[in-house]
Coordinates of C-alpha atoms in Angstrom, one line a residue:
Chain A
M1 CA 3.9 27.1 16.0
V2 CA 7.7 27.5 16.2
K3 CA 8.7 31.1 15.9
P4 CA 11.0 31.7 12.8
Y5 CA 14.5 32.2 13.8
Q6 CA 15.0 35.6 12.3
K7 CA 12.0 36.9 14.1
L8 CA 13.3 35.5 17.5
R9 CA 16.7 37.3 16.8
E10 CA 15.1 40.5 15.9
E11 CA 12.9 40.6 18.9
T12 CA 15.9 39.9 21.1
T13 CA 18.0 42.5 19.4
A14 CA 15.2 45.0 19.8
R15 CA 15.1 44.6 23.6
D16 CA 16.9 47.0 26.0
R17 CA 19.3 44.7 27.4
S18 CA 21.3 47.3 29.4
L19 CA 21.9 47.1 33.2
R20 CA 19.0 49.3 34.2
E21 CA 16.6 49.6 37.0
K22 CA 13.1 48.1 36.4
V23 CA 11.3 48.0 39.6
M24 CA 7.7 48.6 39.2
S25 CA 4.2 47.9 40.8
L26 CA 2.1 44.8 40.1
E27 CA -0.4 46.9 38.2
E28 CA 2.4 48.4 35.9
A29 CA 3.8 44.9 35.4
A30 CA 0.4 43.5 34.6
S31 CA 0.1 46.1 31.7
M32 CA 3.0 44.4 30.1
V33 CA 0.9 41.3 29.4
H34 CA -1.5 41.7 26.5
D35 CA -4.8 39.9 25.7
G36 CA -4.0 36.8 23.6
D37 CA -0.4 36.5 24.7
Q38 CA 1.3 33.2 25.2
V39 CA 2.3 33.3 28.9
A40 CA 4.6 30.7 30.7
L41 CA 4.4 30.4 34.4
G42 CA 7.3 29.5 36.6
G43 CA 7.4 27.1 39.4
C44 CA 5.6 23.7 39.5
T45 CA 2.3 22.6 41.1
M46 CA 2.3 24.4 44.5
S47 CA 5.8 25.8 44.4
R48 CA 6.8 29.4 43.6
T49 CA 3.6 29.8 41.6
P50 CA 3.4 33.5 40.5
I51 CA 0.2 34.0 42.4
A52 CA 0.6 37.8 42.9
M53 CA 1.1 38.5 39.2
I54 CA -2.0 36.1 38.3
W55 CA -4.0 38.2 41.0
A56 CA -3.0 41.4 39.2
L57 CA -3.9 39.9 35.7
I58 CA -7.3 38.7 37.0
R59 CA -8.0 42.2 38.5
A60 CA -6.9 43.8 35.4
G61 CA -9.4 41.8 33.2
R62 CA -6.9 40.3 31.1
K63 CA -8.3 37.6 28.5
D64 CA -7.6 34.9 26.2
L65 CA -4.0 34.2 27.3
T66 CA -2.7 30.8 26.4
V67 CA -1.0 29.8 29.6
S68 CA 1.7 27.1 29.8
R69 CA 3.3 25.6 32.8
S70 CA 5.1 22.3 33.8
I71 CA 2.3 21.4 36.1
V72 CA -0.8 23.3 36.9
S73 CA -2.4 23.6 40.4
T74 CA -5.3 25.9 41.8
E75 CA -4.2 28.7 39.7
G76 CA -5.4 27.0 36.6
D77 CA -8.8 26.9 38.1
L78 CA -8.7 30.7 38.7
L79 CA -7.4 31.4 35.3
Y80 CA -10.3 29.4 33.6
A81 CA -13.0 30.7 35.9
S82 CA -11.9 34.4 35.6
G83 CA -11.8 34.2 31.8
V84 CA -8.1 35.2 31.8
S85 CA -7.4 31.8 30.0
K86 CA -9.4 29.4 28.1
H87 CA -6.3 27.4 27.0
I88 CA -3.8 25.8 29.4
V89 CA -0.8 23.9 28.1
T90 CA 0.6 21.6 30.7
S91 CA 1.5 18.0 31.7
W92 CA -0.8 17.6 34.8
F93 CA -3.6 19.7 35.9
S94 CA -5.3 19.5 39.5
Q95 CA -4.9 21.0 42.7
G96 CA -2.6 18.2 44.0
I97 CA -3.0 14.4 44.4
V98 CA -4.1 14.7 48.1
W99 CA -7.2 16.7 47.2
G100 CA -8.2 14.4 44.1
I101 CA -9.3 15.7 40.7
S102 CA -10.1 19.4 40.3
K103 CA -13.8 19.8 39.9
V104 CA -13.2 23.1 38.4
M105 CA -11.0 21.9 35.8
R106 CA -13.3 19.1 35.0
H107 CA -16.3 21.4 34.6
Y108 CA -14.6 23.8 32.1
T109 CA -12.8 21.1 30.1
E110 CA -15.8 18.5 30.0
S111 CA -18.1 21.3 28.8
G112 CA -15.8 22.3 26.2
A113 CA -15.6 26.0 27.7
A114 CA -11.8 25.7 28.1
K115 CA -8.9 23.6 26.6
F116 CA -6.4 21.5 28.6
E117 CA -3.6 20.7 26.1
E118 CA -1.7 17.8 27.4
W119 CA 2.0 17.1 26.9
S120 CA 4.3 14.9 28.9
H121 CA 6.3 16.6 31.6
M122 CA 9.7 16.2 30.1
S123 CA 8.3 17.3 26.7
M124 CA 7.1 20.6 28.3
G125 CA 10.7 21.0 29.6
L126 CA 12.4 20.2 26.3
R127 CA 10.1 22.6 24.4
Y128 CA 11.1 25.3 26.7
R129 CA 14.8 24.3 26.4
A130 CA 14.7 24.3 22.7
G131 CA 13.3 28.0 23.0
A132 CA 16.1 28.8 25.3
M133 CA 18.8 27.2 23.0
G134 CA 17.4 29.1 19.9
V135 CA 16.8 25.9 18.0
P136 CA 13.4 25.0 16.5
F137 CA 12.9 21.5 18.0
M138 CA 14.3 19.0 20.3
P139 CA 14.6 15.3 19.7
T140 CA 13.1 12.8 22.4
R141 CA 12.5 9.3 22.9
S142 CA 9.5 9.9 25.0
M143 CA 5.8 10.1 24.0
L144 CA 6.2 7.5 21.2
G145 CA 3.3 5.2 20.9
S146 CA 1.0 6.9 23.3
G147 CA -2.4 8.5 23.2
V148 CA -0.8 11.9 24.3
R149 CA 1.2 11.9 21.1
D150 CA -1.8 11.1 19.0
V151 CA -3.8 13.9 20.3
I152 CA -1.0 16.5 19.8
G153 CA -1.1 15.4 16.2
D154 CA 1.0 17.4 13.6
A155 CA 2.4 19.7 16.3
V156 CA 5.1 17.1 16.8
Q157 CA 7.0 15.1 14.1
D158 CA 8.3 11.6 13.8
M159 CA 11.9 11.3 12.6
T160 CA 14.3 8.6 11.7
C161 CA 17.6 9.4 13.1
P162 CA 20.1 10.2 10.4
F163 CA 23.1 8.6 12.4
T164 CA 21.4 5.7 14.0
G165 CA 18.3 5.0 12.1
E166 CA 16.2 5.0 15.4
K167 CA 12.7 6.3 15.6
L168 CA 12.7 9.8 17.4
L169 CA 10.1 12.3 18.2
L170 CA 10.6 16.0 17.5
L171 CA 9.2 18.5 19.8
P172 CA 8.6 22.2 18.7
A173 CA 10.5 24.9 20.6
L174 CA 8.3 27.1 22.8
N175 CA 9.1 30.8 23.0
P176 CA 6.5 32.4 25.3
D177 CA 5.6 36.1 24.8
V178 CA 5.8 36.6 28.5
A179 CA 7.3 34.5 31.5
L180 CA 5.9 35.2 35.0
I181 CA 8.4 34.0 37.5
H182 CA 8.3 34.3 41.4
V183 CA 11.7 34.2 43.1
P184 CA 13.0 34.6 46.6
R185 CA 15.5 37.4 45.9
A186 CA 16.4 39.6 43.0
D187 CA 18.1 43.0 42.6
E188 CA 16.6 46.0 40.9
Y189 CA 18.1 45.0 37.5
G190 CA 16.4 41.4 37.6
N191 CA 19.5 39.3 38.6
A192 CA 17.6 36.5 40.3
H193 CA 18.3 33.8 42.9
L194 CA 16.4 30.6 43.1
D195 CA 16.7 28.6 46.3
G196 CA 16.1 24.8 46.2
L197 CA 14.0 23.6 43.5
Q198 CA 14.6 25.4 40.1
F199 CA 11.8 23.7 38.0
M200 CA 12.0 25.0 34.5
D201 CA 12.4 28.6 35.4
I202 CA 15.8 29.2 33.9
D203 CA 14.9 27.9 30.4
I204 CA 11.6 29.8 30.5
A205 CA 13.4 33.1 31.3
M206 CA 15.8 32.4 28.5
A207 CA 13.1 31.3 26.1
A208 CA 10.6 34.1 26.6
K209 CA 10.3 37.6 24.8
R210 CA 9.5 39.3 28.0
V211 CA 10.1 38.3 31.7
I212 CA 8.2 39.6 34.6
L213 CA 9.8 38.7 38.1
T214 CA 8.0 39.0 41.3
T215 CA 10.3 38.7 44.3
E216 CA 9.9 38.1 48.0
R217 CA 12.5 40.9 48.5
I218 CA 14.7 43.1 46.5
I219 CA 18.5 42.9 47.3
S220 CA 21.4 45.2 46.2
N221 CA 23.4 44.6 43.1
D222 CA 26.4 44.5 45.6
Q223 CA 24.8 41.6 47.2
I224 CA 24.4 39.9 43.9
R225 CA 28.1 40.6 43.0
R226 CA 29.3 39.1 46.3
T227 CA 27.9 35.6 45.2
P228 CA 27.4 35.7 41.5
D229 CA 27.2 31.8 41.5
L230 CA 23.8 32.1 43.1
T231 CA 22.4 34.2 40.2
K232 CA 20.3 31.8 38.1
I233 CA 18.4 34.2 36.0
P234 CA 20.4 37.0 34.3
F235 CA 19.3 40.7 34.4
F236 CA 19.1 41.2 30.6
T237 CA 16.3 38.6 30.2
V238 CA 14.2 40.4 32.6
D239 CA 11.9 43.3 31.9
A240 CA 10.2 44.0 35.2
V241 CA 10.9 43.4 38.8
V242 CA 8.0 43.7 41.4
E243 CA 8.8 43.2 45.2
V244 CA 5.8 41.2 46.6
P245 CA 6.2 39.6 50.0
F246 CA 4.4 36.2 50.2
G247 CA 3.9 36.6 46.5
S248 CA 3.2 32.8 46.1
A249 CA 0.7 32.6 48.9
P250 CA -1.3 30.2 49.6
H251 CA 1.3 28.1 47.6
E252 CA 4.9 27.8 48.8
C253 CA 8.2 29.6 48.3
Y254 CA 11.2 27.4 49.2
G255 CA 12.8 28.1 52.5
L256 CA 10.3 30.8 53.4
Y257 CA 6.8 29.4 53.5
E258 CA 5.1 26.0 52.8
P259 CA 1.6 25.8 51.2
F260 CA -1.2 27.3 53.4
F261 CA -2.9 23.9 54.0
P262 CA -6.0 24.9 56.0
H263 CA -6.7 27.5 53.3
L264 CA -6.2 25.1 50.5
D265 CA -8.3 22.4 52.1
A266 CA -11.2 24.9 52.4
Y267 CA -10.8 25.9 48.7
A268 CA -10.9 22.1 47.8
K269 CA -14.0 21.6 49.8
A270 CA -15.9 24.7 48.4
T271 CA -15.0 23.7 44.9
T272 CA -15.7 20.1 45.2
R273 CA -19.2 20.9 46.6
D274 CA -19.9 23.3 43.8
P275 CA -17.1 23.9 41.1
V276 CA -18.6 27.2 39.6
A277 CA -20.1 28.9 42.8
G278 CA -17.0 27.8 44.7
V279 CA -14.6 29.2 42.4
T280 CA -16.5 32.4 41.8
D281 CA -17.0 33.1 45.4
Y282 CA -13.3 32.5 46.0
L283 CA -12.4 35.0 43.0
D284 CA -14.7 37.7 44.5
R285 CA -13.5 37.2 48.0
Y286 CA -9.7 36.9 47.5
Y287 CA -9.0 38.4 44.1
R288 CA -11.6 41.1 43.3
E289 CA -12.6 42.6 46.7
P290 CA -9.2 43.4 48.5
K291 CA -7.8 46.7 47.7
T292 CA -4.2 45.8 47.9
W293 CA -1.8 42.8 48.0
A294 CA -1.7 43.4 51.9
D295 CA -5.5 43.2 52.1
Y296 CA -5.3 39.8 50.3
L297 CA -2.7 38.6 52.7
S298 CA -5.0 39.8 55.7
L299 CA -7.7 37.8 54.3
L300 CA -5.5 34.7 54.3
G301 CA -4.9 35.5 57.9
M302 CA -1.9 36.0 60.2
G303 CA -2.4 32.6 61.8
E304 CA -1.9 30.7 58.5
M305 CA 0.8 32.9 57.4
L306 CA 2.8 32.2 60.5
D307 CA 2.2 28.6 60.3
A308 CA 3.2 28.4 56.6
A309 CA 6.4 30.5 57.4
R310 CA 7.4 28.3 60.5
R311 CA 7.0 25.1 58.3
G312 CA 8.8 26.9 55.4
R313 CA 11.9 28.0 57.4
S314 CA 12.0 24.7 59.1
I315 CA 14.1 23.4 56.2
Y316 CA 17.0 25.3 57.6
N317 CA 16.6 23.8 61.1
D318 CA 18.9 20.9 60.7
Chain B
M1 CA -11.1 -14.8 54.4
T2 CA -13.1 -13.7 57.5
E3 CA -9.9 -13.2 59.5
R4 CA -9.5 -9.6 60.6
K5 CA -6.7 -7.7 58.9
N6 CA -4.6 -5.4 61.0
Y7 CA -3.7 -3.1 58.1
T8 CA -5.6 -1.1 55.3
A9 CA -5.5 -1.7 51.6
S10 CA -3.2 1.2 51.1
E11 CA -0.8 0.0 53.8
L12 CA -0.8 -3.5 52.1
L13 CA 0.0 -1.7 48.7
A14 CA 2.9 0.2 50.3
V15 CA 4.5 -2.8 52.2
M16 CA 4.2 -5.2 49.1
S17 CA 5.7 -2.5 46.8
A18 CA 8.5 -1.6 49.1
R19 CA 9.5 -5.3 49.2
I20 CA 10.2 -5.5 45.6
L21 CA 12.7 -2.5 45.6
H22 CA 16.2 -3.5 46.1
D23 CA 19.2 -1.8 47.9
G24 CA 21.3 0.0 45.5
Q25 CA 18.6 0.8 42.8
V26 CA 17.8 4.1 41.5
V27 CA 14.0 4.6 41.6
F28 CA 11.9 7.4 40.2
A29 CA 9.0 7.6 42.5
G30 CA 5.6 9.4 41.9
V31 CA 3.5 10.8 44.7
G32 CA 1.2 8.9 47.0
V33 CA 1.8 5.3 47.7
P34 CA 4.9 5.0 45.5
L35 CA 6.6 7.8 47.5
L36 CA 5.7 6.1 50.7
A37 CA 6.7 2.7 49.5
A38 CA 10.1 3.9 48.4
T39 CA 10.6 5.8 51.7
L40 CA 9.7 2.7 53.6
A41 CA 12.1 0.5 51.5
Q42 CA 14.8 2.9 52.5
R43 CA 14.0 2.4 56.3
L44 CA 13.7 -1.3 56.2
H45 CA 16.0 -3.2 53.7
A46 CA 17.3 -0.8 51.3
P47 CA 19.1 2.3 53.0
G48 CA 21.1 2.6 49.8
L49 CA 18.0 3.1 47.6
T50 CA 18.3 6.2 45.7
I51 CA 15.0 8.0 45.1
L52 CA 14.4 10.6 42.3
F53 CA 11.5 13.0 42.5
E54 CA 10.1 14.8 39.3
G55 CA 10.4 18.2 41.0
G56 CA 14.1 17.8 40.6
V57 CA 15.3 15.9 43.5
L58 CA 18.1 13.4 43.5
G59 CA 18.6 11.0 46.6
P60 CA 16.5 12.7 49.3
F61 CA 15.5 11.1 52.8
V62 CA 12.1 12.4 53.5
V63 CA 11.3 13.2 57.0
P64 CA 8.7 11.0 59.0
G65 CA 5.4 12.7 59.4
Q66 CA 6.3 15.2 56.7
L67 CA 5.2 13.5 53.6
P68 CA 5.0 16.1 50.7
P69 CA 1.7 16.8 49.0
S70 CA 3.5 16.3 45.6
T71 CA 7.0 15.5 44.4
N72 CA 7.4 19.3 43.6
E73 CA 7.5 20.8 47.0
Q74 CA 10.4 21.6 49.5
R75 CA 9.4 18.6 51.7
C76 CA 10.7 16.3 48.9
T77 CA 14.3 17.8 49.3
R78 CA 15.1 16.8 52.7
R79 CA 18.7 15.5 52.9
A80 CA 18.8 15.2 49.2
N81 CA 22.1 14.8 47.4
M82 CA 21.3 17.2 44.6
L83 CA 18.6 19.5 43.4
L84 CA 18.3 20.0 39.6
P85 CA 15.9 21.5 37.1
I86 CA 12.8 19.2 36.3
T87 CA 13.9 18.7 32.7
D88 CA 17.3 17.4 33.8
V89 CA 15.9 15.0 36.4
L90 CA 13.5 13.6 33.8
L91 CA 16.5 13.4 31.3
L92 CA 18.3 11.0 33.7
L93 CA 15.6 8.5 32.7
Q94 CA 16.3 8.9 28.9
R95 CA 20.1 8.8 29.6
G96 CA 19.6 5.4 31.5
Y97 CA 20.5 6.1 35.0
V98 CA 17.2 4.9 36.4
D99 CA 16.5 1.2 37.2
V100 CA 12.7 1.5 38.2
G101 CA 10.0 4.0 37.7
F102 CA 7.3 3.6 40.3
M103 CA 3.7 5.2 40.1
G104 CA 0.1 4.8 41.0
G105 CA -2.4 4.2 38.2
A106 CA -6.1 5.0 37.6
Q107 CA -6.8 2.6 34.7
I108 CA -4.6 -0.3 33.3
D109 CA -5.2 -2.8 30.5
K110 CA -3.9 -6.3 30.0
F111 CA -0.8 -5.0 28.2
G112 CA 0.0 -2.7 31.1
N113 CA -1.0 0.5 29.4
L114 CA -2.0 3.2 31.8
N115 CA -4.6 6.0 31.3
S116 CA -4.7 9.0 33.5
S117 CA -6.0 11.4 31.0
Y118 CA -9.5 10.6 29.8
I119 CA -12.3 8.2 30.8
G120 CA -14.6 7.9 27.7
D121 CA -14.0 9.5 24.5
V122 CA -11.2 12.0 24.0
D123 CA -13.4 14.7 22.2
N124 CA -16.3 14.3 24.7
P125 CA -14.8 12.6 27.8
K126 CA -17.1 11.5 30.7
I127 CA -14.2 12.5 33.0
R128 CA -11.2 14.5 32.2
L129 CA -8.4 13.2 34.5
P130 CA -5.3 15.3 35.5
G131 CA -3.1 13.9 32.8
T132 CA 0.4 12.3 32.6
G133 CA 2.6 14.5 34.5
G134 CA 5.9 12.7 34.2
G135 CA 4.2 9.3 33.9
N136 CA 4.4 9.1 30.2
D137 CA 8.1 9.9 30.4
I138 CA 8.9 7.5 33.1
S139 CA 6.9 4.6 31.5
S140 CA 8.5 5.3 28.1
L141 CA 12.1 5.2 29.4
T142 CA 12.4 2.7 32.1
Q143 CA 11.2 -0.5 33.7
M144 CA 7.9 0.2 35.7
I145 CA 6.3 -0.8 38.9
V146 CA 2.7 0.3 39.2
T147 CA 0.7 0.1 42.4
M148 CA -3.2 0.5 42.4
K149 CA -6.5 -0.7 43.9
H150 CA -7.7 -3.8 42.2
E151 CA -11.2 -3.2 40.7
K152 CA -12.8 -4.3 37.7
R153 CA -13.4 -0.7 36.3
R154 CA -9.8 -0.1 36.7
F155 CA -8.5 -3.4 35.1
V156 CA -9.9 -3.3 31.7
E157 CA -9.2 -5.2 28.3
K158 CA -8.1 -1.9 26.6
V159 CA -7.6 1.5 28.2
D160 CA -9.7 4.4 26.9
F161 CA -6.5 6.2 26.2
I162 CA -2.7 5.3 26.5
T163 CA -1.4 8.0 28.7
S164 CA 1.7 5.9 29.8
P165 CA 2.6 3.3 27.4
G166 CA 3.1 -0.3 28.8
F167 CA 3.5 -3.0 26.1
I168 CA 1.0 -1.2 23.9
D169 CA -0.7 -4.1 21.8
G170 CA 1.7 -6.8 23.2
G171 CA 4.5 -8.9 21.5
T172 CA 7.1 -6.4 20.1
S173 CA 4.7 -3.5 19.5
R174 CA 6.3 -1.4 22.3
A175 CA 9.8 -1.7 20.7
D176 CA 8.3 -1.2 17.2
S177 CA 6.8 2.1 18.5
G178 CA 10.1 3.5 19.1
L179 CA 10.5 2.4 22.9
P180 CA 13.2 -0.2 22.8
T181 CA 13.9 0.0 26.5
G182 CA 11.8 -0.4 29.7
G183 CA 8.2 -1.6 30.0
M184 CA 5.9 -3.0 32.7
F185 CA 7.7 -5.0 35.3
K186 CA 5.2 -5.6 38.1
V187 CA 1.7 -4.4 39.2
V188 CA 1.1 -4.4 42.8
T189 CA -2.6 -4.4 44.0
D190 CA -4.4 -5.0 47.2
L191 CA -5.3 -8.5 45.9
A192 CA -2.2 -9.7 44.2
M193 CA 1.3 -9.3 42.5
L194 CA 1.0 -9.2 38.8
G195 CA 3.6 -9.7 36.1
F196 CA 3.7 -9.9 32.3
D197 CA 4.2 -12.8 30.0
P198 CA 7.8 -12.4 28.4
Q199 CA 6.6 -13.2 24.8
T200 CA 2.9 -12.0 24.6
R201 CA 3.3 -9.2 27.3
E202 CA 0.0 -10.1 28.7
M203 CA -0.5 -9.4 32.5
M204 CA -0.7 -12.6 34.5
V205 CA -1.0 -13.4 38.3
E206 CA 2.1 -14.2 40.2
A207 CA 1.2 -14.2 43.7
L208 CA -1.9 -13.7 45.9
H209 CA -2.0 -11.7 48.9
P210 CA -3.0 -13.5 52.3
G211 CA -6.6 -14.7 52.4
V212 CA -7.2 -13.8 48.6
T213 CA -8.3 -16.3 46.1
L214 CA -7.6 -16.5 42.4
Q215 CA -11.3 -16.3 41.7
Q216 CA -11.5 -13.1 43.7
V217 CA -8.8 -11.6 41.3
R218 CA -10.6 -12.8 38.3
D219 CA -13.8 -11.4 39.6
N220 CA -12.2 -8.0 40.0
T221 CA -10.4 -8.0 36.7
G222 CA -12.1 -6.8 33.5
F223 CA -10.3 -9.2 31.1
A224 CA -9.6 -12.9 31.2
I225 CA -6.3 -12.9 33.3
K226 CA -3.7 -15.7 33.1
E227 CA -1.8 -17.1 36.0
N228 CA 1.7 -18.4 36.5
G229 CA 2.2 -20.8 39.3
V230 CA 0.5 -18.7 41.8
E231 CA 2.2 -18.2 45.2
T232 CA 0.9 -16.5 48.4
T233 CA 2.7 -13.4 49.7
M234 CA 3.8 -13.0 53.4
P235 CA 1.4 -10.7 55.3
P236 CA 2.8 -7.4 56.4
T237 CA 4.9 -7.8 59.5
D238 CA 4.6 -5.8 62.7
R239 CA 7.8 -4.0 61.9
E240 CA 6.8 -3.1 58.4
L241 CA 3.6 -1.7 59.6
S242 CA 5.0 0.3 62.5
V243 CA 7.7 1.9 60.3
L244 CA 5.1 2.7 57.8
R245 CA 2.8 4.4 60.5
V246 CA 5.7 6.6 61.7
L247 CA 6.3 7.8 58.2
D248 CA 2.5 8.6 57.6
P249 CA 1.0 9.1 61.0
E250 CA -1.7 11.3 59.7
R251 CA -2.6 8.7 57.2
I252 CA -2.4 11.0 54.2
Y253 CA -1.6 8.2 51.7
T254 CA -2.6 5.1 53.8
A255 CA -6.1 5.8 55.0

């Protein structure tokens, strides 16, 4: 489960960490994700979800990915239903509390067609952090005495602290094969800004073997160097930069657009009525039929886009 | 009993929960009624209440009428003192900076253990629920307030699965499991205020809401619940309700 340290170091050494241009298309970036990879998604729930990259992976017919994320929303439904993933590792999985329990998640997990591996939220974060730190595990005082810990079984270990004699739980490091992270701004080398909520994205970028960034826009390296304190992900962890405006739609990107609520209400309604037909129709209509990302956004509609953008930018009004 | 009430069950939950939060506390609030109640307490009697949200938010002041759909969206960040990574906001619990964790519950048992993972058997569940989120971390690491509807199927002798630990099997079993701090403090329902016996750690009725009888609480609880000098709560005031309705005009969380 934990990657041997020698292998972790060798993989990192083998990467081209030079300051080089790495801008490419969604399709080219999707080819860097292989069937069976362990893939970490940045963002959380409906925020900065790498929707455009997931859109490209579904269209490319990628399969059997093990997908991890702090909290999983509608993208989890789509990953299950498209066959891209049958195994999601997360702390919470449903569209969002105001929409109730995801009927799609229920359908796939209750029938045994797909696995939802549950860890506490902090445990997810500490696993990525251990991966980012290059240590094999992280001790914690959480999850002890719970069913969550029991179901995880031998993947975690109890420990008596050698200093204090206290009971602790050891969480295994998580070093994903690929991290997919959506950001508001990055340069062509992969130096990335994160506005507002950072979620677990910095640790994920540091822990992963490859990082694919999608960005709302590409800015110059001069711009990056003017405010280096704003760079949260350094270029040498990044392998691909894809410019995708509205790359998290219909989810949100901090300060740019909020969730597309009417669209998400309609999705919840359709998948509640009939989980399988609802999600299959949705995948056909929004993921398979559009020829380009612009076509996809056109389907979401200008009205919803403007409304989401107005609400998104309103955070800077006062 | 037949008296017409001018508030919904969820509004009652929000008001009663807000009342037990104190000025100066640091409260880690989940989405839904907890978020609403903590925000309400800020507006009423606890302007110095510091709210933490799981998405990585320290000390926000949520805008009325713009309640966030989860604790991980930009609406949670309004007028915050600091934004930090999820892992680090959760680590504040482990470090001990948080006075109260505050969340909703799907199923609870007599020792205050919460289940939000599986109804039925783990290997072949009748319902797969969304899971812990930060619930397990919050309940493992600080003192808890839980707010939920009082129904027999939700208040059970033993939860199907411990997602978020309360007092486990009662007595000292929580500390023995490696959780020396925190534990259940209050459960706020639409019928009553519930606490826990300091020795046995069993849930007990502490106060009934206006118009509610002890028998009604017993009828809606799936185990033999004890009581401790039961008092009656003050009904929600016009001020509490009017502020609450300004916060949630579309009744997202108080329908």
